[in-house]
PDB file of C-alpha atoms in Angstrom:
ATOM      1  CA  MET R   1      44.932 -64.964  15.815  1.00  0.00           C
ATOM      2  CA  ALA R   2      41.930 -63.170  14.317  1.00  0.00           C
ATOM      3  CA  PHE R   3      40.072 -64.565  11.331  1.00  0.00           C
ATOM      4  CA  ASP R   4      37.935 -62.291   9.150  1.00  0.00           C
ATOM      5  CA  ASN R   5      36.131 -63.725   6.217  1.00  0.00           C
ATOM      6  CA  THR R   6      34.121 -60.768   4.994  1.00  0.00           C
ATOM      7  CA  LEU R   7      33.898 -59.947   1.439  1.00  0.00           C
ATOM      8  CA  THR R   8      32.084 -57.602  -0.966  1.00  0.00           C
ATOM      9  CA  ILE R   9      30.842 -58.675  -4.310  1.00  0.00           C
ATOM     10  CA  VAL R  10      29.066 -56.776  -7.123  1.00  0.00           C
ATOM     11  CA  GLY R  11      27.037 -58.894  -9.399  1.00  0.00           C
ATOM     12  CA  ASN R  12      23.612 -59.331 -11.095  1.00  0.00           C
ATOM     13  CA  VAL R  13      20.785 -61.241  -9.313  1.00  0.00           C
ATOM     14  CA  VAL R  14      20.328 -64.342 -11.436  1.00  0.00           C
ATOM     15  CA  ARG R  15      17.006 -65.588  -9.959  1.00  0.00           C
ATOM     16  CA  GLU R  16      14.093 -63.997  -8.203  1.00  0.00           C
ATOM     17  CA  PRO R  17      14.775 -63.919  -4.452  1.00  0.00           C
ATOM     18  CA  GLU R  18      12.884 -66.347  -2.316  1.00  0.00           C
ATOM     19  CA  LEU R  19      11.463 -65.013   0.986  1.00  0.00           C
ATOM     20  CA  LYS R  20      10.442 -67.603   3.627  1.00  0.00           C
ATOM     21  CA  PHE R  21       9.719 -67.397   7.354  1.00  0.00           C
ATOM     22  CA  LEU R  22      10.969 -70.005   9.985  1.00  0.00           C
ATOM     23  CA  ASN R  23       8.425 -71.370  12.255  1.00  0.00           C
ATOM     24  CA  SER R  24       9.833 -68.742  14.957  1.00  0.00           C
ATOM     25  CA  GLY R  25       8.732 -66.027  12.555  1.00  0.00           C
ATOM     26  CA  ILE R  26      12.283 -64.966  11.420  1.00  0.00           C
ATOM     27  CA  ALA R  27      12.463 -63.920   7.802  1.00  0.00           C
ATOM     28  CA  LEU R  28      14.956 -65.719   5.491  1.00  0.00           C
ATOM     29  CA  LEU R  29      15.822 -64.546   1.952  1.00  0.00           C
ATOM     30  CA  ARG R  30      17.753 -66.686  -0.456  1.00  0.00           C
ATOM     31  CA  PHE R  31      19.134 -65.347  -3.827  1.00  0.00           C
ATOM     32  CA  SER R  32      21.977 -65.754  -6.068  1.00  0.00           C
ATOM     33  CA  ILE R  33      24.281 -63.185  -7.925  1.00  0.00           C
ATOM     34  CA  ALA R  34      26.635 -63.603 -10.813  1.00  0.00           C
ATOM     35  CA  ASP R  35      29.916 -61.923 -11.482  1.00  0.00           C
ATOM     36  CA  ASN R  36      31.637 -62.035 -14.959  1.00  0.00           C
ATOM     37  CA  GLN R  37      35.292 -62.019 -14.899  1.00  0.00           C
ATOM     38  CA  LYS R  38      37.558 -61.698 -18.037  1.00  0.00           C
ATOM     39  CA  LYS R  39      40.136 -64.386 -18.485  1.00  0.00           C
ATOM     40  CA  ALA R  40      43.622 -63.585 -19.834  1.00  0.00           C
ATOM     41  CA  ASN R  41      42.454 -64.693 -23.376  1.00  0.00           C
ATOM     42  CA  GLY R  42      39.645 -62.150 -23.309  1.00  0.00           C
ATOM     43  CA  GLU R  43      36.772 -64.653 -22.816  1.00  0.00           C
ATOM     44  CA  GLU R  44      34.333 -64.070 -19.900  1.00  0.00           C
ATOM     45  CA  GLU R  45      33.712 -66.656 -17.125  1.00  0.00           C
ATOM     46  CA  ALA R  46      30.730 -66.291 -14.853  1.00  0.00           C
ATOM     47  CA  HIS R  47      30.928 -66.920 -11.096  1.00  0.00           C
ATOM     48  CA  PHE R  48      27.791 -67.694  -9.058  1.00  0.00           C
ATOM     49  CA  PHE R  49      27.347 -66.925  -5.393  1.00  0.00           C
ATOM     50  CA  ASP R  50      24.514 -68.036  -3.291  1.00  0.00           C
ATOM     51  CA  CYS R  51      23.344 -65.464  -0.678  1.00  0.00           C
ATOM     52  CA  VAL R  52      21.303 -65.601   2.466  1.00  0.00           C
ATOM     53  CA  ALA R  53      19.866 -62.642   4.378  1.00  0.00           C
ATOM     54  CA  TRP R  54      17.950 -62.656   7.672  1.00  0.00           C
ATOM     55  CA  ARG R  55      15.322 -60.731   9.576  1.00  0.00           C
ATOM     56  CA  GLU R  56      14.502 -57.144   8.557  1.00  0.00           C
ATOM     57  CA  LEU R  57      17.325 -57.213   6.047  1.00  0.00           C
ATOM     58  CA  ALA R  58      15.711 -60.122   4.395  1.00  0.00           C
ATOM     59  CA  GLU R  59      12.325 -58.521   4.175  1.00  0.00           C
ATOM     60  CA  ASN R  60      13.769 -55.203   2.947  1.00  0.00           C
ATOM     61  CA  LEU R  61      15.773 -56.952   0.286  1.00  0.00           C
ATOM     62  CA  ALA R  62      12.755 -58.980  -0.792  1.00  0.00           C
ATOM     63  CA  GLU R  63      10.940 -55.730  -1.504  1.00  0.00           C
ATOM     64  CA  SER R  64      13.972 -54.043  -3.138  1.00  0.00           C
ATOM     65  CA  ILE R  65      15.842 -56.485  -5.441  1.00  0.00           C
ATOM     66  CA  ASN R  66      14.728 -58.416  -8.509  1.00  0.00           C
ATOM     67  CA  LYS R  67      16.213 -60.684 -11.058  1.00  0.00           C
ATOM     68  CA  GLY R  68      18.553 -58.968 -13.452  1.00  0.00           C
ATOM     69  CA  GLN R  69      19.378 -55.983 -11.115  1.00  0.00           C
ATOM     70  CA  ARG R  70      22.979 -55.183 -10.241  1.00  0.00           C
ATOM     71  CA  VAL R  71      23.589 -55.330  -6.560  1.00  0.00           C
ATOM     72  CA  ILE R  72      26.382 -54.830  -4.126  1.00  0.00           C
ATOM     73  CA  VAL R  73      26.519 -57.555  -1.327  1.00  0.00           C
ATOM     74  CA  HIS R  74      28.704 -57.342   1.762  1.00  0.00           C
ATOM     75  CA  GLY R  75      28.791 -60.296   4.167  1.00  0.00           C
ATOM     76  CA  LYS R  76      30.630 -63.311   5.509  1.00  0.00           C
ATOM     77  CA  LEU R  77      31.409 -66.614   3.914  1.00  0.00           C
ATOM     78  CA  LYS R  78      29.799 -69.681   5.640  1.00  0.00           C
ATOM     79  CA  GLN R  79      30.346 -73.299   4.577  1.00  0.00           C
ATOM     80  CA  ASP R  80      27.727 -75.871   5.437  1.00  0.00           C
ATOM     81  CA  ARG R  81      28.626 -79.545   5.448  1.00  0.00           C
ATOM     82  CA  TRP R  82      26.294 -82.610   5.517  1.00  0.00           C
ATOM     83  CA  ASP R  83      26.134 -86.305   4.549  1.00  0.00           C
ATOM     84  CA  THR R  84      23.542 -87.500   1.973  1.00  0.00           C
ATOM     85  CA  PRO R  85      21.354 -90.437   2.843  1.00  0.00           C
ATOM     86  CA  GLU R  86      23.714 -92.554   0.778  1.00  0.00           C
ATOM     87  CA  GLY R  87      26.675 -91.590   3.034  1.00  0.00           C
ATOM     88  CA  ASP R  88      28.369 -89.083   0.691  1.00  0.00           C
ATOM     89  CA  LYS R  89      29.777 -86.022   2.071  1.00  0.00           C
ATOM     90  CA  ARG R  90      28.661 -82.629   0.590  1.00  0.00           C
ATOM     91  CA  SER R  91      29.444 -78.989   1.318  1.00  0.00           C
ATOM     92  CA  LYS R  92      28.235 -75.652   0.182  1.00  0.00           C
ATOM     93  CA  VAL R  93      29.611 -72.175   0.618  1.00  0.00           C
ATOM     94  CA  GLU R  94      27.308 -69.165   0.658  1.00  0.00           C
ATOM     95  CA  ILE R  95      27.388 -65.563   1.653  1.00  0.00           C
ATOM     96  CA  THR R  96      25.549 -64.482   4.862  1.00  0.00           C
ATOM     97  CA  VAL R  97      24.585 -61.054   3.874  1.00  0.00           C
ATOM     98  CA  GLU R  98      25.272 -58.213   6.378  1.00  0.00           C
ATOM     99  CA  THR R  99      24.278 -55.388   4.104  1.00  0.00           C
ATOM    100  CA  ALA R 100      23.394 -55.020   0.395  1.00  0.00           C
ATOM    101  CA  GLY R 101      21.937 -52.446  -1.954  1.00  0.00           C
ATOM    102  CA  HIS R 102      21.753 -51.631  -5.535  1.00  0.00           C
ATOM    103  CA  CYS R 103      24.824 -50.814  -7.711  1.00  0.00           C
ATOM    104  CA  LEU R 104      24.145 -47.259  -9.047  1.00  0.00           C
ATOM    105  CA  LYS R 105      26.779 -47.473 -11.878  1.00  0.00           C
ATOM    106  CA  PHE R 106      24.284 -48.455 -14.579  1.00  0.00           C
ATOM    107  CA  GLN R 107      20.950 -47.776 -12.758  1.00  0.00           C
ATOM    108  CA  THR R 108      19.191 -45.464 -10.330  1.00  0.00           C
ATOM    109  CA  ALA R 109      17.304 -46.168  -7.147  1.00  0.00           C
ATOM    110  CA  THR R 110      15.016 -44.252  -4.647  1.00  0.00           C
ATOM    111  CA  ALA R 111      15.348 -45.162  -1.058  1.00  0.00           C
ATOM    112  CA  GLN R 112      12.554 -45.004   1.389  1.00  0.00           C
ATOM    113  CA  LYS R 113      12.369 -46.002   5.031  1.00  0.00           C
ATOM    114  CA  ALA R 114      10.849 -49.396   5.569  1.00  0.00           C
ATOM    115  CA  GLN R 115       7.428 -49.281   7.305  1.00  0.00           C
ATOM    116  CA  ARG R 116       6.747 -52.263   9.560  1.00  0.00           C
ATOM    117  CA  GLU R 117       3.658 -52.633  11.777  1.00  0.00           C
ATOM    118  CA  ALA R 118       4.914 -52.962  15.435  1.00  0.00           C
ATOM    119  CA  ASP R 119       3.385 -55.721  17.537  1.00  0.00           C
ATOM    120  CA  THR R 120       2.327 -55.287  21.136  1.00  0.00           C
ATOM    121  CA  GLY R 121       5.814 -56.598  22.330  1.00  0.00           C
ATOM    122  CA  GLY R 122       7.623 -53.754  20.755  1.00  0.00           C
ATOM    123  CA  GLY R 123       9.019 -55.878  17.934  1.00  0.00           C
ATOM    124  CA  TRP R 124       8.311 -56.278  14.279  1.00  0.00           C
ATOM    125  CA  GLN R 125       5.401 -58.294  12.859  1.00  0.00           C
ATOM    126  CA  ARG R 126       5.786 -59.910   9.694  1.00  0.00           C
ATOM    127  CA  GLY R 127       3.649 -58.660   6.726  1.00  0.00           C
ATOM    128  CA  PRO R 128       1.586 -60.363   4.183  1.00  0.00           C
ATOM    129  CA  SER R 129       4.635 -61.224   2.156  1.00  0.00           C
ATOM    130  CA  VAL R 130       4.795 -64.765   3.682  1.00  0.00           C
ATOM    131  CA  ILE R 131       5.625 -67.302   0.954  1.00  0.00           C
ATOM    132  CA  GLU R 132       6.233 -70.376   2.881  1.00  0.00           C
ATOM    133  CA  THR R 133       7.017 -71.527   6.585  1.00  0.00           C
ATOM    134  CA  VAL R 134      10.058 -73.638   6.911  1.00  0.00           C
ATOM    135  CA  PRO R 135      11.686 -75.421   9.910  1.00  0.00           C
ATOM    136  CA  ASP R 136      14.205 -73.426  11.938  1.00  0.00           C
ATOM    137  CA  HIS R 137      17.060 -75.518  10.421  1.00  0.00           C
ATOM    138  CA  GLU R 138      17.567 -77.064   7.055  1.00  0.00           C
ATOM    139  CA  PRO R 139      17.586 -80.878   7.070  1.00  0.00           C
ATOM    140  CA  PHE R 140      20.959 -81.825   5.173  1.00  0.00           C
TER     141      PHE R 140
END
């Protein structure tokens, strides 16, 4: 039986995206989006979604999106589980972003090809946008 947990969400970026690099040099971007949904009584309810992007997508998004902008995010749901030092069980669901971009319903955008400096191995070399180096895994 196949299982497909992909989803597409349109929402506003609610905090400035945080770009970090793992010790291995892989880029990691974390950001959150909010989607307002109307209830039956006419009131609006906000739903918040944590998003994670990797590698070149992470770097491109870090240069392209800001708090307050409306974006379209397509990705897969991922649930992390861990135990606290006190022994309590915790879990968190986030979207692993496969592709994303600006929603053009209420704004305009100009696209430009990302320029990366190639290293001698033929891969990509991270630019000066390093914010913080973090371990290759999160300690939960």
